[in-house]
Short mmCIF file of C-alpha atoms in Angstrom, two decimals:
data_model
loop_
_atom_site.label_atom_id
_atom_site.label_comp_id
_atom_site.label_asym_id
_atom_site.label_seq_id
_atom_site.Cartn_x
_atom_site.Cartn_y
_atom_site.Cartn_z
CA MET A 1 6.43 49.23 18.62
CA PRO A 2 3.99 46.64 19.68
CA ALA A 3 0.70 47.38 21.23
CA THR A 4 0.55 47.95 24.72
CA PRO A 5 -3.17 46.53 26.21
CA TYR A 6 -4.62 48.39 29.04
CA ALA A 7 -4.88 45.87 32.24
CA ARG A 8 -6.48 46.72 35.56
CA GLU A 9 -4.85 44.63 38.54
CA ALA A 10 -5.15 44.13 42.19
CA GLY A 11 -3.87 42.01 45.52
CA GLN A 12 -0.64 40.08 45.55
CA GLY A 13 0.62 36.46 45.02
CA PRO A 14 0.18 34.40 42.14
CA THR A 15 -1.10 35.77 38.83
CA VAL A 16 -4.58 35.03 37.80
CA LEU A 17 -4.68 36.70 34.12
CA CYS A 18 -8.66 37.76 32.52
CA LEU A 19 -10.01 37.62 29.87
CA HIS A 20 -13.45 39.25 28.56
CA SER A 21 -16.00 37.92 26.75
CA ASN A 22 -17.26 40.29 23.60
CA ALA A 23 -18.87 43.37 24.21
CA SER A 24 -17.41 43.74 27.37
CA HIS A 25 -13.73 44.65 29.02
CA SER A 26 -11.62 44.25 31.63
CA GLY A 27 -14.34 45.50 34.03
CA GLN A 28 -16.47 42.25 33.55
CA TRP A 29 -13.71 41.05 35.93
CA ARG A 30 -14.18 42.91 38.98
CA GLY A 31 -16.24 40.84 41.12
CA LEU A 32 -13.60 38.00 40.52
CA MET A 33 -10.66 40.32 41.37
CA ASP A 34 -12.43 41.11 44.81
CA ARG A 35 -12.66 37.66 45.59
CA LEU A 36 -9.43 36.47 44.92
CA ALA A 37 -7.28 39.82 45.76
CA ASP A 38 -6.49 38.59 48.77
CA ARG A 39 -4.54 35.62 47.69
CA PHE A 40 -3.55 36.04 44.39
CA ARG A 41 -2.63 39.05 42.00
CA VAL A 42 -5.62 39.40 39.44
CA VAL A 43 -5.08 40.75 36.06
CA ALA A 44 -7.74 41.55 33.90
CA VAL A 45 -7.08 42.68 30.45
CA ASP A 46 -8.86 44.27 27.78
CA SER A 47 -8.39 42.96 24.30
CA TYR A 48 -7.80 44.66 21.16
CA GLY A 49 -10.93 47.47 20.64
CA ALA A 50 -12.13 47.13 23.61
CA GLY A 51 -12.38 49.46 27.01
CA LYS A 52 -8.82 51.49 26.97
CA SER A 53 -6.61 49.16 24.75
CA PRO A 54 -5.72 50.61 21.21
CA ASP A 55 -7.57 49.40 18.52
CA TRP A 56 -6.81 46.80 15.62
CA PRO A 57 -4.06 48.64 14.41
CA SER A 58 -4.06 46.69 10.73
CA ASP A 59 -6.22 46.07 7.83
CA ARG A 60 -5.77 42.56 7.82
CA GLU A 61 -8.29 40.64 9.65
CA ILE A 62 -7.19 39.46 13.16
CA ARG A 63 -6.64 36.12 14.33
CA LEU A 64 -6.80 34.64 18.24
CA ALA A 65 -2.52 34.67 17.82
CA ASP A 66 -2.63 38.21 17.56
CA GLU A 67 -4.84 38.34 20.81
CA VAL A 68 -2.38 36.27 22.19
CA GLU A 69 0.44 38.42 20.85
CA LEU A 70 -1.06 41.79 22.59
CA ILE A 71 -1.05 39.98 26.20
CA GLU A 72 1.99 38.04 25.46
CA PRO A 73 3.95 40.74 27.42
CA LEU A 74 1.77 39.79 30.56
CA LEU A 75 2.44 36.56 30.18
CA ALA A 76 6.49 36.55 29.99
CA CYS A 77 6.51 38.89 33.53
CA VAL A 78 5.70 35.91 35.02
CA PRO A 79 8.42 33.48 35.52
CA ASP A 80 6.22 30.89 37.50
CA GLY A 81 3.27 31.47 34.56
CA VAL A 82 -0.42 32.31 35.07
CA HIS A 83 -3.65 31.04 35.64
CA LEU A 84 -5.95 31.77 32.81
CA VAL A 85 -9.39 32.56 32.95
CA GLY A 86 -11.20 33.26 30.11
CA HIS A 87 -15.22 34.01 28.98
CA SER A 88 -16.49 33.73 25.33
CA TYR A 89 -14.21 35.38 23.12
CA GLY A 90 -11.22 35.58 26.01
CA ALA A 91 -11.62 31.57 26.48
CA ALA A 92 -10.71 31.33 23.25
CA VAL A 93 -8.15 33.77 23.31
CA ALA A 94 -7.38 31.90 26.50
CA LEU A 95 -7.09 28.39 24.56
CA LYS A 96 -5.23 29.57 22.01
CA ALA A 97 -2.42 31.02 24.43
CA ALA A 98 -2.39 27.99 26.17
CA LEU A 99 -1.46 26.07 22.75
CA MET A 100 0.92 28.84 21.94
CA HIS A 101 2.75 29.37 25.22
CA PRO A 102 1.92 26.09 27.24
CA THR A 103 5.39 26.50 29.74
CA ARG A 104 3.75 29.84 30.69
CA VAL A 105 0.09 29.15 31.38
CA ARG A 106 0.14 26.93 35.07
CA SER A 107 -3.85 26.00 34.51
CA LEU A 108 -6.46 27.09 32.28
CA SER A 109 -10.51 28.34 33.31
CA VAL A 110 -12.56 28.72 30.90
CA TYR A 111 -16.67 28.91 30.28
CA GLU A 112 -18.39 29.24 27.28
CA PRO A 113 -15.62 29.26 24.66
CA THR A 114 -16.58 30.63 21.29
CA ILE A 115 -14.74 28.65 18.81
CA PHE A 116 -16.97 28.21 16.32
CA ALA A 117 -14.34 26.75 13.80
CA LEU A 118 -13.99 23.70 15.75
CA VAL A 119 -18.17 22.60 15.31
CA ASP A 120 -17.62 23.13 11.29
CA ARG A 121 -14.58 21.35 11.57
CA ASP A 122 -16.27 18.17 13.26
CA SER A 123 -20.17 18.78 12.00
CA PRO A 124 -20.75 19.85 8.42
CA ARG A 125 -23.38 22.81 8.45
CA PRO A 126 -26.10 22.92 8.69
CA ASN A 127 -25.09 22.71 12.66
CA ALA A 128 -25.41 24.35 15.97
CA THR A 129 -23.44 27.41 14.71
CA GLU A 130 -26.45 28.44 12.10
CA GLY A 131 -28.14 30.99 14.66
CA ILE A 132 -24.82 32.89 15.17
CA GLN A 133 -23.58 33.06 11.69
CA GLN A 134 -27.11 34.54 11.19
CA ALA A 135 -26.73 36.88 14.01
CA VAL A 136 -23.18 38.01 12.71
CA ARG A 137 -24.74 38.48 9.37
CA ASP A 138 -27.97 40.81 10.05
CA GLY A 139 -25.22 43.03 12.55
CA VAL A 140 -22.44 42.82 9.32
CA ALA A 141 -25.30 44.30 7.66
CA CYS A 142 -26.79 46.61 10.13
CA LEU A 143 -22.75 48.12 10.05
CA GLU A 144 -22.12 48.92 6.47
CA ARG A 145 -25.53 50.89 6.55
CA GLY A 146 -24.25 53.16 9.43
CA ASP A 147 -26.74 51.07 12.01
CA ALA A 148 -24.25 50.52 15.01
CA GLN A 149 -26.86 50.55 17.12
CA GLY A 150 -28.57 47.65 15.35
CA ALA A 151 -25.50 45.83 14.95
CA ALA A 152 -25.07 45.61 19.25
CA ARG A 153 -29.46 45.00 18.86
CA ALA A 154 -28.33 41.73 16.92
CA PHE A 155 -25.31 40.55 18.81
CA ILE A 156 -26.90 41.14 22.07
CA ASP A 157 -30.47 39.50 21.00
CA PHE A 158 -28.94 36.76 20.04
CA TRP A 159 -27.10 35.65 23.25
CA MET A 160 -29.68 37.02 25.57
CA GLY A 161 -33.01 36.89 23.95
CA GLU A 162 -34.92 39.21 22.03
CA GLY A 163 -35.70 42.24 23.30
CA SER A 164 -32.85 42.14 25.35
CA PHE A 165 -30.81 45.25 24.19
CA ASP A 166 -33.85 47.50 24.27
CA ARG A 167 -34.29 46.28 27.92
CA THR A 168 -30.79 47.29 28.66
CA PRO A 169 -30.67 51.16 30.78
CA VAL A 170 -29.97 53.62 28.01
CA ASP A 171 -26.50 54.90 29.68
CA ARG A 172 -24.99 50.96 29.70
CA ARG A 173 -25.95 50.76 25.54
CA GLY A 174 -23.40 52.95 24.43
CA PRO A 175 -20.30 51.30 25.46
CA ILE A 176 -22.08 48.12 23.92
CA VAL A 177 -22.69 50.15 20.46
CA GLU A 178 -18.99 50.75 20.48
CA ALA A 179 -17.82 47.21 21.43
CA CYS A 180 -20.23 45.62 18.89
CA ARG A 181 -18.33 47.63 16.09
CA ASN A 182 -16.05 44.97 16.27
CA LEU A 183 -18.40 42.23 15.31
CA ARG A 184 -16.76 41.17 11.85
CA ARG A 185 -13.50 41.35 13.40
CA TRP A 186 -14.63 38.83 15.87
CA ALA A 187 -16.22 36.49 13.68
CA TYR A 188 -13.62 36.12 11.59
CA ALA A 189 -11.54 35.11 14.47
CA LEU A 190 -13.95 32.35 16.03
CA MET A 191 -14.95 31.13 12.60
CA THR A 192 -11.98 31.00 10.91
CA GLU A 193 -9.54 29.90 13.20
CA PRO A 194 -9.81 26.50 15.45
CA ALA A 195 -8.13 27.03 18.45
CA SER A 196 -6.99 23.55 18.89
CA ALA A 197 -4.34 20.52 19.94
CA SER A 198 -3.06 19.70 16.58
CA GLN A 199 -1.85 23.93 16.16
CA ARG A 200 -0.02 23.61 19.23
CA THR A 201 3.51 24.19 17.18
CA ARG A 202 2.32 26.74 14.94
CA ARG A 203 3.73 29.97 15.63
CA CYS A 204 2.95 31.51 12.42
CA TRP A 205 2.85 34.88 14.03
CA SER A 206 6.01 35.08 15.19
CA SER A 207 7.53 34.68 11.84
CA ARG A 208 6.10 38.29 11.08
CA PRO A 209 8.00 41.59 11.13
CA ARG A 210 6.19 43.93 14.13
CA ARG A 211 3.73 46.11 13.62
CA SER A 212 3.64 49.86 14.12
CA SER A 213 1.65 51.92 16.57
#
């Protein structure tokens, strides 16, 4: 059986489906849900290994298409289509979902989509991805020696500035550390699989057998 994602929901009306960033979960969208719930049905979903959703159940490296497959039931159950909203990693997944299921997406709102493979495609290295490439290498090295907190520090400090992780309240660090255990997986999806219009008709995931949970 395919995995079932966890989603939180509020309001009634046209459906807005929200996809969160790396090292986060569906709770990222609480403020937006409060603002829109009087006019829209807002659904915020946890991606693989985030929040209350199951972890990625395969030894194979994850792809953006796999993240789309996780949320496909949420797309399919809305006959009129959804308004997709995504941030960072979630924005990359949202773009991939729109390419794979154009008839199910009424609108697309994304910010800071981190599809680094597109940069590499259009601009040979060294390019603007060098910083995140090094942050990933540092984070993965920490994970390989069992230092999950070090991996979180490398990731958070790259995006938020040096010392940001250590300034984070102690009671908030645990979930970030756990989420950053997925660092290698995020990097593979974002650095090897561009979500571009040329891939719109590629549905290679549909030919794979369904995974068992």
